[in-house]
Short mmCIF file of N, CA and C in Angstrom, two decimals:
data_model
loop_
_atom_site.label_atom_id
_atom_site.label_comp_id
_atom_site.label_asym_id
_atom_site.label_seq_id
_atom_site.Cartn_x
_atom_site.Cartn_y
_atom_site.Cartn_z
N VAL M 1 14.76 7.88 28.25
CA VAL M 1 13.82 7.43 27.24
C VAL M 1 12.71 8.47 27.08
N THR M 2 12.23 8.99 28.19
CA THR M 2 11.16 9.99 28.13
C THR M 2 11.64 11.23 27.39
N ARG M 3 12.88 11.64 27.65
CA ARG M 3 13.43 12.81 26.98
C ARG M 3 13.52 12.57 25.48
N LEU M 4 13.96 11.39 25.08
CA LEU M 4 14.04 11.06 23.66
C LEU M 4 12.65 11.02 23.02
N ALA M 5 11.68 10.45 23.72
CA ALA M 5 10.31 10.40 23.20
C ALA M 5 9.74 11.80 23.05
N ASP M 6 9.99 12.65 24.05
CA ASP M 6 9.50 14.03 23.96
C ASP M 6 10.16 14.77 22.79
N ALA M 7 11.46 14.57 22.59
CA ALA M 7 12.17 15.22 21.49
C ALA M 7 11.64 14.72 20.14
N ALA M 8 11.39 13.43 20.04
CA ALA M 8 10.85 12.86 18.79
C ALA M 8 9.45 13.41 18.51
N ARG M 9 8.62 13.48 19.53
CA ARG M 9 7.27 14.01 19.37
C ARG M 9 7.31 15.47 18.95
N GLU M 10 8.19 16.25 19.56
CA GLU M 10 8.32 17.65 19.22
C GLU M 10 8.79 17.82 17.77
N ALA M 11 9.75 17.01 17.36
CA ALA M 11 10.24 17.07 15.98
C ALA M 11 9.13 16.69 15.00
N TRP M 12 8.35 15.68 15.35
CA TRP M 12 7.26 15.23 14.48
C TRP M 12 6.19 16.30 14.37
N GLU M 13 5.85 16.92 15.49
CA GLU M 13 4.80 17.94 15.49
C GLU M 13 5.24 19.22 14.79
N SER M 14 6.53 19.52 14.78
CA SER M 14 7.01 20.74 14.13
C SER M 14 7.38 20.49 12.67
N ALA M 15 7.39 19.25 12.22
CA ALA M 15 7.71 18.94 10.83
C ALA M 15 6.61 19.47 9.92
N PRO M 16 6.99 19.88 8.71
CA PRO M 16 5.95 20.36 7.80
C PRO M 16 4.98 19.22 7.47
N PRO M 17 3.71 19.54 7.34
CA PRO M 17 2.74 18.47 7.06
C PRO M 17 3.00 17.84 5.70
N ARG M 18 2.79 16.57 5.62
CA ARG M 18 2.95 15.85 4.36
C ARG M 18 1.79 16.22 3.45
N GLN M 19 2.08 16.28 2.18
CA GLN M 19 1.05 16.54 1.18
C GLN M 19 0.43 15.23 0.73
N VAL M 20 -0.83 15.28 0.39
CA VAL M 20 -1.52 14.16 -0.24
C VAL M 20 -1.84 14.64 -1.65
N VAL M 21 -1.18 14.05 -2.62
CA VAL M 21 -1.22 14.53 -3.99
C VAL M 21 -2.09 13.61 -4.85
N LEU M 22 -2.97 14.23 -5.64
CA LEU M 22 -3.77 13.53 -6.62
C LEU M 22 -3.50 14.17 -7.97
N ALA M 23 -2.98 13.38 -8.91
CA ALA M 23 -2.72 13.86 -10.26
C ALA M 23 -3.75 13.20 -11.18
N ILE M 24 -4.50 14.01 -11.91
CA ILE M 24 -5.60 13.51 -12.72
C ILE M 24 -5.30 13.73 -14.19
N GLY M 25 -5.47 12.66 -14.97
CA GLY M 25 -5.27 12.75 -16.41
C GLY M 25 -6.40 12.06 -17.15
N ALA M 26 -6.69 12.53 -18.34
CA ALA M 26 -7.75 11.95 -19.15
C ALA M 26 -7.35 10.59 -19.70
N HIS M 27 -6.09 10.46 -20.10
CA HIS M 27 -5.62 9.25 -20.79
C HIS M 27 -4.34 8.72 -20.15
N PRO M 28 -4.02 7.44 -20.45
CA PRO M 28 -2.75 6.89 -19.98
C PRO M 28 -1.60 7.77 -20.49
N ASP M 29 -0.66 8.03 -19.67
CA ASP M 29 0.57 8.79 -19.86
C ASP M 29 0.39 10.31 -19.82
N ASP M 30 -0.82 10.82 -19.71
CA ASP M 30 -1.00 12.28 -19.62
C ASP M 30 -0.29 12.86 -18.40
N VAL M 31 -0.54 12.26 -17.25
CA VAL M 31 0.07 12.73 -16.00
C VAL M 31 1.57 12.58 -16.05
N GLU M 32 2.03 11.42 -16.50
CA GLU M 32 3.46 11.13 -16.49
C GLU M 32 4.23 12.08 -17.40
N ILE M 33 3.66 12.39 -18.57
CA ILE M 33 4.30 13.34 -19.49
C ILE M 33 4.34 14.73 -18.88
N ALA M 34 3.24 15.16 -18.33
CA ALA M 34 3.12 16.54 -17.85
C ALA M 34 3.80 16.78 -16.51
N VAL M 35 3.55 15.93 -15.52
CA VAL M 35 4.05 16.19 -14.16
C VAL M 35 4.72 14.97 -13.53
N GLY M 36 5.24 14.07 -14.34
CA GLY M 36 5.93 12.90 -13.80
C GLY M 36 7.10 13.27 -12.89
N GLY M 37 7.87 14.27 -13.28
CA GLY M 37 9.00 14.71 -12.45
C GLY M 37 8.54 15.32 -11.14
N ILE M 38 7.48 16.09 -11.18
CA ILE M 38 6.94 16.68 -9.95
C ILE M 38 6.40 15.59 -9.03
N MET M 39 5.74 14.58 -9.61
CA MET M 39 5.23 13.47 -8.79
C MET M 39 6.39 12.74 -8.11
N ALA M 40 7.48 12.55 -8.85
CA ALA M 40 8.67 11.90 -8.26
C ALA M 40 9.23 12.75 -7.11
N ALA M 41 9.24 14.07 -7.28
CA ALA M 41 9.73 14.96 -6.22
C ALA M 41 8.82 14.89 -5.00
N HIS M 42 7.51 14.84 -5.22
CA HIS M 42 6.59 14.70 -4.10
C HIS M 42 6.86 13.41 -3.33
N ARG M 43 7.04 12.32 -4.04
CA ARG M 43 7.30 11.03 -3.36
C ARG M 43 8.60 11.09 -2.60
N ALA M 44 9.62 11.70 -3.18
CA ALA M 44 10.92 11.80 -2.50
C ALA M 44 10.80 12.63 -1.22
N ALA M 45 9.85 13.55 -1.20
CA ALA M 45 9.62 14.37 0.00
C ALA M 45 8.76 13.64 1.02
N GLY M 46 8.32 12.43 0.69
CA GLY M 46 7.50 11.66 1.62
C GLY M 46 6.01 11.85 1.43
N ASP M 47 5.64 12.57 0.39
CA ASP M 47 4.22 12.81 0.13
C ASP M 47 3.56 11.57 -0.48
N SER M 48 2.29 11.42 -0.22
CA SER M 48 1.49 10.36 -0.83
C SER M 48 1.06 10.83 -2.22
N VAL M 49 1.20 9.96 -3.23
CA VAL M 49 0.84 10.33 -4.59
C VAL M 49 -0.09 9.28 -5.18
N THR M 50 -1.23 9.74 -5.70
CA THR M 50 -2.17 8.89 -6.42
C THR M 50 -2.35 9.48 -7.80
N ILE M 51 -2.32 8.61 -8.81
CA ILE M 51 -2.56 9.02 -10.19
C ILE M 51 -3.91 8.46 -10.60
N LEU M 52 -4.81 9.34 -11.01
CA LEU M 52 -6.12 8.94 -11.52
C LEU M 52 -6.12 9.12 -13.03
N THR M 53 -6.26 8.02 -13.75
CA THR M 53 -6.38 8.06 -15.20
C THR M 53 -7.82 7.69 -15.53
N LEU M 54 -8.50 8.56 -16.25
CA LEU M 54 -9.94 8.42 -16.43
C LEU M 54 -10.38 7.58 -17.62
N SER M 55 -9.46 7.11 -18.43
CA SER M 55 -9.83 6.24 -19.55
C SER M 55 -8.64 5.40 -19.96
N LYS M 56 -8.92 4.40 -20.76
CA LYS M 56 -7.86 3.54 -21.28
C LYS M 56 -7.19 4.15 -22.50
N GLY M 57 -7.76 5.24 -23.02
CA GLY M 57 -7.22 5.85 -24.22
C GLY M 57 -7.47 4.95 -25.42
N THR M 58 -6.69 5.15 -26.46
CA THR M 58 -6.85 4.33 -27.66
C THR M 58 -5.59 3.54 -27.96
N ARG M 59 -4.93 3.12 -26.92
CA ARG M 59 -3.68 2.38 -27.08
C ARG M 59 -3.97 0.94 -27.50
N ASP M 60 -3.06 0.38 -28.26
CA ASP M 60 -3.16 -1.04 -28.59
C ASP M 60 -3.21 -1.84 -27.29
N GLY M 61 -4.10 -2.81 -27.20
CA GLY M 61 -4.18 -3.66 -26.02
C GLY M 61 -5.25 -3.24 -25.04
N GLY M 62 -5.90 -2.10 -25.25
CA GLY M 62 -7.02 -1.69 -24.43
C GLY M 62 -6.70 -1.49 -22.97
N ILE M 63 -7.67 -1.82 -22.13
CA ILE M 63 -7.58 -1.57 -20.70
C ILE M 63 -6.45 -2.35 -20.04
N ARG M 64 -6.19 -3.55 -20.54
CA ARG M 64 -5.12 -4.37 -19.95
C ARG M 64 -3.76 -3.69 -20.13
N THR M 65 -3.50 -3.23 -21.34
CA THR M 65 -2.23 -2.54 -21.60
C THR M 65 -2.16 -1.24 -20.80
N ALA M 66 -3.26 -0.50 -20.77
CA ALA M 66 -3.28 0.75 -20.00
C ALA M 66 -2.96 0.47 -18.54
N TRP M 67 -3.52 -0.61 -17.98
CA TRP M 67 -3.27 -0.95 -16.58
C TRP M 67 -1.81 -1.36 -16.37
N GLU M 68 -1.29 -2.21 -17.25
CA GLU M 68 0.09 -2.68 -17.09
C GLU M 68 1.08 -1.53 -17.18
N GLU M 69 0.90 -0.67 -18.19
CA GLU M 69 1.82 0.45 -18.36
C GLU M 69 1.68 1.46 -17.22
N GLY M 70 0.45 1.83 -16.91
CA GLY M 70 0.22 2.81 -15.84
C GLY M 70 0.70 2.33 -14.49
N SER M 71 0.46 1.05 -14.20
CA SER M 71 0.92 0.48 -12.92
C SER M 71 2.44 0.47 -12.84
N ALA M 72 3.08 0.10 -13.94
CA ALA M 72 4.54 0.08 -13.96
C ALA M 72 5.11 1.48 -13.77
N ALA M 73 4.50 2.47 -14.43
CA ALA M 73 4.96 3.86 -14.28
C ALA M 73 4.77 4.35 -12.85
N ALA M 74 3.63 4.06 -12.26
CA ALA M 74 3.38 4.47 -10.88
C ALA M 74 4.36 3.80 -9.92
N ALA M 75 4.67 2.54 -10.19
CA ALA M 75 5.59 1.80 -9.32
C ALA M 75 7.00 2.39 -9.33
N VAL M 76 7.39 3.02 -10.42
CA VAL M 76 8.72 3.64 -10.50
C VAL M 76 8.93 4.60 -9.34
N ILE M 77 7.89 5.34 -8.97
CA ILE M 77 8.04 6.33 -7.89
C ILE M 77 7.30 5.93 -6.62
N GLY M 78 6.64 4.78 -6.63
CA GLY M 78 5.90 4.34 -5.44
C GLY M 78 4.56 5.02 -5.31
N ALA M 79 3.95 5.37 -6.42
CA ALA M 79 2.63 6.00 -6.41
C ALA M 79 1.55 4.93 -6.57
N ARG M 80 0.33 5.32 -6.32
CA ARG M 80 -0.83 4.45 -6.51
C ARG M 80 -1.53 4.87 -7.80
N LEU M 81 -1.99 3.90 -8.58
CA LEU M 81 -2.73 4.17 -9.81
C LEU M 81 -4.19 3.78 -9.63
N ILE M 82 -5.09 4.68 -10.03
CA ILE M 82 -6.50 4.36 -10.16
C ILE M 82 -6.82 4.56 -11.63
N LEU M 83 -7.24 3.50 -12.30
CA LEU M 83 -7.56 3.55 -13.72
C LEU M 83 -9.03 3.27 -13.91
N GLU M 84 -9.71 4.17 -14.56
CA GLU M 84 -11.13 4.01 -14.86
C GLU M 84 -11.30 3.68 -16.33
N GLU M 85 -12.34 2.95 -16.63
CA GLU M 85 -12.64 2.63 -18.03
C GLU M 85 -13.94 3.32 -18.39
N ASN M 86 -13.82 4.50 -18.95
CA ASN M 86 -15.00 5.27 -19.34
C ASN M 86 -15.65 4.61 -20.55
N PRO M 87 -16.95 4.32 -20.49
CA PRO M 87 -17.62 3.64 -21.59
C PRO M 87 -17.89 4.55 -22.79
N GLU M 88 -17.82 5.84 -22.60
CA GLU M 88 -18.10 6.79 -23.68
C GLU M 88 -16.86 7.00 -24.54
N PRO M 89 -17.06 7.35 -25.82
CA PRO M 89 -15.89 7.60 -26.67
C PRO M 89 -15.11 8.85 -26.26
N HIS M 90 -15.79 9.79 -25.60
CA HIS M 90 -15.11 11.00 -25.13
C HIS M 90 -15.54 11.27 -23.69
N LEU M 91 -14.65 11.87 -22.95
CA LEU M 91 -14.96 12.24 -21.57
C LEU M 91 -15.77 13.53 -21.57
N SER M 92 -16.58 13.69 -20.53
CA SER M 92 -17.35 14.92 -20.38
C SER M 92 -17.13 15.46 -18.98
N SER M 93 -17.55 16.69 -18.77
CA SER M 93 -17.42 17.27 -17.43
C SER M 93 -18.59 16.86 -16.53
N ALA M 94 -19.56 16.14 -17.09
CA ALA M 94 -20.71 15.65 -16.33
C ALA M 94 -20.47 14.20 -15.93
N GLU M 95 -21.52 13.48 -15.63
CA GLU M 95 -21.39 12.07 -15.27
C GLU M 95 -21.01 11.25 -16.50
N PRO M 96 -20.24 10.19 -16.35
CA PRO M 96 -19.73 9.63 -15.11
C PRO M 96 -18.43 10.25 -14.61
N THR M 97 -17.80 11.10 -15.45
CA THR M 97 -16.50 11.66 -15.08
C THR M 97 -16.55 12.42 -13.76
N LEU M 98 -17.53 13.28 -13.60
CA LEU M 98 -17.65 14.09 -12.39
C LEU M 98 -17.78 13.20 -11.15
N GLY M 99 -18.61 12.18 -11.23
CA GLY M 99 -18.81 11.27 -10.11
C GLY M 99 -17.56 10.50 -9.75
N ILE M 100 -16.82 10.08 -10.76
CA ILE M 100 -15.57 9.34 -10.51
C ILE M 100 -14.58 10.24 -9.76
N ILE M 101 -14.43 11.46 -10.24
CA ILE M 101 -13.48 12.38 -9.60
C ILE M 101 -13.92 12.69 -8.17
N LYS M 102 -15.21 12.92 -7.95
CA LYS M 102 -15.70 13.16 -6.59
C LYS M 102 -15.41 11.98 -5.68
N ARG M 103 -15.65 10.76 -6.18
CA ARG M 103 -15.42 9.56 -5.38
C ARG M 103 -13.94 9.43 -5.01
N VAL M 104 -13.06 9.65 -5.97
CA VAL M 104 -11.62 9.53 -5.70
C VAL M 104 -11.15 10.63 -4.75
N ILE M 105 -11.64 11.84 -4.91
CA ILE M 105 -11.27 12.91 -3.98
C ILE M 105 -11.73 12.56 -2.56
N ALA M 106 -12.94 12.03 -2.43
CA ALA M 106 -13.44 11.64 -1.09
C ALA M 106 -12.57 10.53 -0.49
N GLU M 107 -12.12 9.62 -1.32
CA GLU M 107 -11.29 8.50 -0.84
C GLU M 107 -9.87 8.95 -0.50
N VAL M 108 -9.25 9.70 -1.39
CA VAL M 108 -7.84 10.06 -1.25
C VAL M 108 -7.65 11.24 -0.29
N GLN M 109 -8.61 12.18 -0.24
CA GLN M 109 -8.52 13.38 0.59
C GLN M 109 -7.25 14.19 0.24
N PRO M 110 -7.10 14.58 -1.03
CA PRO M 110 -5.87 15.29 -1.42
C PRO M 110 -5.79 16.70 -0.86
N THR M 111 -4.55 17.14 -0.65
CA THR M 111 -4.30 18.53 -0.31
C THR M 111 -3.85 19.30 -1.55
N VAL M 112 -3.41 18.55 -2.58
CA VAL M 112 -2.95 19.13 -3.84
C VAL M 112 -3.50 18.28 -4.97
N ILE M 113 -4.04 18.94 -6.00
CA ILE M 113 -4.47 18.24 -7.21
C ILE M 113 -3.75 18.87 -8.39
N TYR M 114 -3.23 18.01 -9.26
CA TYR M 114 -2.68 18.44 -10.55
C TYR M 114 -3.65 17.93 -11.62
N VAL M 115 -4.00 18.80 -12.57
CA VAL M 115 -4.97 18.43 -13.60
C VAL M 115 -4.67 19.21 -14.88
N HIS M 116 -5.23 18.73 -15.97
CA HIS M 116 -5.11 19.42 -17.25
C HIS M 116 -5.55 20.88 -17.12
N SER M 117 -5.02 21.71 -17.99
CA SER M 117 -5.45 23.10 -18.08
C SER M 117 -6.71 23.18 -18.95
N ASN M 118 -7.49 24.21 -18.73
CA ASN M 118 -8.64 24.45 -19.59
C ASN M 118 -8.21 25.03 -20.94
N SER M 119 -6.97 25.51 -21.02
CA SER M 119 -6.42 26.05 -22.27
C SER M 119 -5.78 24.91 -23.05
N ASP M 120 -6.61 24.06 -23.61
CA ASP M 120 -6.15 22.84 -24.26
C ASP M 120 -7.03 22.55 -25.47
N ARG M 121 -6.42 22.11 -26.54
CA ARG M 121 -7.19 21.78 -27.75
C ARG M 121 -7.96 20.48 -27.62
N HIS M 122 -7.53 19.58 -26.75
CA HIS M 122 -8.17 18.26 -26.65
C HIS M 122 -9.43 18.36 -25.79
N GLN M 123 -10.56 17.97 -26.34
CA GLN M 123 -11.83 18.09 -25.61
C GLN M 123 -11.86 17.27 -24.34
N ASP M 124 -11.22 16.09 -24.32
CA ASP M 124 -11.19 15.28 -23.11
C ASP M 124 -10.41 15.99 -22.00
N HIS M 125 -9.32 16.65 -22.36
CA HIS M 125 -8.52 17.37 -21.36
C HIS M 125 -9.33 18.51 -20.74
N ARG M 126 -10.03 19.26 -21.59
CA ARG M 126 -10.86 20.36 -21.06
C ARG M 126 -11.99 19.82 -20.18
N ALA M 127 -12.59 18.72 -20.58
CA ALA M 127 -13.69 18.13 -19.79
C ALA M 127 -13.19 17.68 -18.43
N VAL M 128 -12.01 17.05 -18.38
CA VAL M 128 -11.44 16.60 -17.10
C VAL M 128 -11.10 17.80 -16.23
N HIS M 129 -10.57 18.85 -16.82
CA HIS M 129 -10.30 20.07 -16.06
C HIS M 129 -11.59 20.60 -15.43
N ASP M 130 -12.63 20.75 -16.25
CA ASP M 130 -13.89 21.31 -15.76
C ASP M 130 -14.51 20.44 -14.67
N ALA M 131 -14.51 19.12 -14.86
CA ALA M 131 -15.07 18.21 -13.86
C ALA M 131 -14.27 18.28 -12.56
N THR M 132 -12.96 18.39 -12.66
CA THR M 132 -12.12 18.46 -11.47
C THR M 132 -12.40 19.74 -10.69
N VAL M 133 -12.52 20.85 -11.37
CA VAL M 133 -12.82 22.11 -10.69
C VAL M 133 -14.16 22.01 -9.96
N LEU M 134 -15.15 21.40 -10.60
CA LEU M 134 -16.46 21.23 -9.95
C LEU M 134 -16.38 20.31 -8.73
N ALA M 135 -15.56 19.27 -8.83
CA ALA M 135 -15.52 18.24 -7.79
C ALA M 135 -14.62 18.59 -6.61
N SER M 136 -13.77 19.57 -6.76
CA SER M 136 -12.70 19.77 -5.78
C SER M 136 -12.80 21.06 -4.97
N ASN M 137 -14.00 21.50 -4.68
CA ASN M 137 -14.15 22.77 -3.97
C ASN M 137 -13.53 22.78 -2.58
N ALA M 138 -13.31 21.63 -1.98
CA ALA M 138 -12.73 21.59 -0.63
C ALA M 138 -11.21 21.36 -0.65
N VAL M 139 -10.62 21.26 -1.82
CA VAL M 139 -9.18 20.99 -1.92
C VAL M 139 -8.42 22.31 -1.92
N ARG M 140 -7.41 22.37 -1.11
CA ARG M 140 -6.65 23.60 -0.88
C ARG M 140 -5.92 24.11 -2.13
N THR M 141 -5.29 23.22 -2.88
CA THR M 141 -4.47 23.63 -4.02
C THR M 141 -4.82 22.82 -5.26
N ILE M 142 -5.13 23.52 -6.35
CA ILE M 142 -5.34 22.88 -7.64
C ILE M 142 -4.37 23.56 -8.61
N ALA M 143 -3.53 22.75 -9.23
CA ALA M 143 -2.55 23.27 -10.18
C ALA M 143 -2.81 22.66 -11.54
N CYS M 144 -2.86 23.50 -12.55
CA CYS M 144 -3.09 23.02 -13.91
C CYS M 144 -1.75 22.82 -14.59
N TYR M 145 -1.64 21.73 -15.33
CA TYR M 145 -0.40 21.44 -16.03
C TYR M 145 -0.57 21.59 -17.54
N GLN M 146 0.57 21.79 -18.17
CA GLN M 146 0.61 21.95 -19.62
C GLN M 146 0.78 20.59 -20.28
N SER M 147 -0.10 20.29 -21.21
CA SER M 147 0.04 19.05 -21.97
C SER M 147 0.54 19.39 -23.37
N SER M 148 0.77 18.36 -24.15
CA SER M 148 1.27 18.58 -25.51
C SER M 148 0.23 19.24 -26.41
N THR M 149 -1.03 19.27 -25.97
CA THR M 149 -2.09 19.90 -26.77
C THR M 149 -2.55 21.23 -26.18
N ALA M 150 -1.77 21.78 -25.27
CA ALA M 150 -2.12 23.07 -24.68
C ALA M 150 -2.08 24.16 -25.76
N THR M 151 -2.93 25.15 -25.60
CA THR M 151 -2.96 26.27 -26.54
C THR M 151 -2.03 27.38 -26.06
N VAL M 152 -1.88 28.39 -26.90
CA VAL M 152 -1.04 29.53 -26.52
C VAL M 152 -1.69 30.33 -25.39
N ASP M 153 -2.94 30.03 -25.08
CA ASP M 153 -3.62 30.71 -23.97
C ASP M 153 -3.19 30.18 -22.61
N PHE M 154 -2.43 29.08 -22.58
CA PHE M 154 -1.95 28.54 -21.31
C PHE M 154 -0.82 29.44 -20.82
N HIS M 155 -1.03 30.06 -19.67
CA HIS M 155 -0.05 30.98 -19.10
C HIS M 155 0.29 30.54 -17.68
N PRO M 156 1.29 29.67 -17.53
CA PRO M 156 1.64 29.22 -16.18
C PRO M 156 2.20 30.37 -15.35
N ASN M 157 1.96 30.30 -14.06
CA ASN M 157 2.49 31.32 -13.18
C ASN M 157 3.39 30.73 -12.10
N ARG M 158 3.64 29.44 -12.22
CA ARG M 158 4.54 28.78 -11.27
C ARG M 158 5.30 27.69 -11.99
N PHE M 159 6.58 27.64 -11.78
CA PHE M 159 7.43 26.63 -12.39
C PHE M 159 8.14 25.87 -11.29
N VAL M 160 8.24 24.57 -11.43
CA VAL M 160 8.86 23.73 -10.42
C VAL M 160 10.03 23.00 -11.07
N SER M 161 11.19 23.14 -10.50
CA SER M 161 12.36 22.44 -11.01
C SER M 161 12.24 20.95 -10.70
N ILE M 162 12.58 20.13 -11.68
CA ILE M 162 12.61 18.69 -11.43
C ILE M 162 14.04 18.17 -11.49
N ASP M 163 15.00 19.07 -11.25
CA ASP M 163 16.40 18.65 -11.17
C ASP M 163 16.51 17.51 -10.18
N GLY M 164 17.16 16.45 -10.57
CA GLY M 164 17.30 15.29 -9.72
C GLY M 164 16.18 14.27 -9.91
N PHE M 165 15.15 14.63 -10.68
CA PHE M 165 14.01 13.72 -10.88
C PHE M 165 13.73 13.42 -12.35
N THR M 166 14.60 13.91 -13.22
CA THR M 166 14.38 13.65 -14.65
C THR M 166 14.55 12.17 -14.99
N ASP M 167 15.48 11.50 -14.33
CA ASP M 167 15.65 10.06 -14.58
C ASP M 167 14.40 9.28 -14.19
N ALA M 168 13.78 9.66 -13.08
CA ALA M 168 12.54 9.00 -12.65
C ALA M 168 11.43 9.26 -13.66
N LYS M 169 11.34 10.49 -14.14
CA LYS M 169 10.32 10.81 -15.13
C LYS M 169 10.56 10.01 -16.41
N ILE M 170 11.77 9.94 -16.87
CA ILE M 170 12.09 9.17 -18.08
C ILE M 170 11.77 7.70 -17.87
N ALA M 171 12.07 7.17 -16.69
CA ALA M 171 11.74 5.77 -16.39
C ALA M 171 10.23 5.55 -16.40
N MET M 172 9.48 6.51 -15.90
CA MET M 172 8.02 6.41 -15.93
C MET M 172 7.53 6.39 -17.38
N LEU M 173 8.05 7.29 -18.18
CA LEU M 173 7.62 7.37 -19.59
C LEU M 173 8.00 6.12 -20.37
N ALA M 174 9.13 5.52 -20.02
CA ALA M 174 9.57 4.30 -20.71
C ALA M 174 8.58 3.15 -20.52
N CYS M 175 7.81 3.19 -19.46
CA CYS M 175 6.80 2.14 -19.21
C CYS M 175 5.70 2.16 -20.25
N PHE M 176 5.54 3.27 -20.95
CA PHE M 176 4.49 3.38 -21.96
C PHE M 176 4.98 3.04 -23.36
N ALA M 177 6.25 2.74 -23.51
CA ALA M 177 6.81 2.47 -24.84
C ALA M 177 6.30 1.17 -25.44
N ARG M 178 5.84 0.26 -24.60
CA ARG M 178 5.41 -1.06 -25.09
C ARG M 178 4.00 -1.03 -25.67
N GLY M 179 3.26 0.02 -25.45
CA GLY M 179 1.83 0.05 -25.78
C GLY M 179 1.47 0.21 -27.24
N GLY M 180 2.46 0.31 -28.10
CA GLY M 180 2.12 0.45 -29.51
C GLY M 180 1.74 1.87 -29.83
N LYS M 181 0.80 2.02 -30.74
CA LYS M 181 0.42 3.36 -31.20
C LYS M 181 -0.13 4.21 -30.06
N ARG M 182 0.01 5.46 -30.22
CA ARG M 182 -0.46 6.42 -29.23
C ARG M 182 -1.37 7.43 -29.90
N ALA M 183 -2.49 6.99 -30.36
CA ALA M 183 -3.43 7.90 -31.03
C ALA M 183 -4.54 8.26 -30.06
N LYS M 184 -4.46 9.47 -29.54
CA LYS M 184 -5.49 9.90 -28.58
C LYS M 184 -6.46 10.81 -29.25
#
């Protein structure tokens, strides 16, 4: 028994450390569209995944619909959803957005953050990017993702295959089909 316990402890100690992933999006479905497949791959690897959505967006049904859809999408891969209801019509890189991101980073303690790129036409996406960079100085890895409103100035330098995770991503996206219009 001691030999087995020692072998198990040695295997556990030599195993690569698990990642704690925080994916941040301005609106419902931003994270799922951009990095849903990567989030599924992280979960399959045993990593902890939290999705922070900073507003309810402008979807039919308001915050309730945003919560139902976002929770269902997160459940597809076993992730946690944190949904904030920003009272302002647009997000900014200052308060309350900055404070929310700082609070969630302190709570989640991520080793990896995925966030919008600063090369984006949508002002909310740029604001979330800027606030995240300000709030995450102690986080080891910050990766910017391409959204549907990214500009030609977005130049990724790393690509991650989601082979084997496209079905999970599609299932996540299907959770948002019930929300009606998608005018962001």
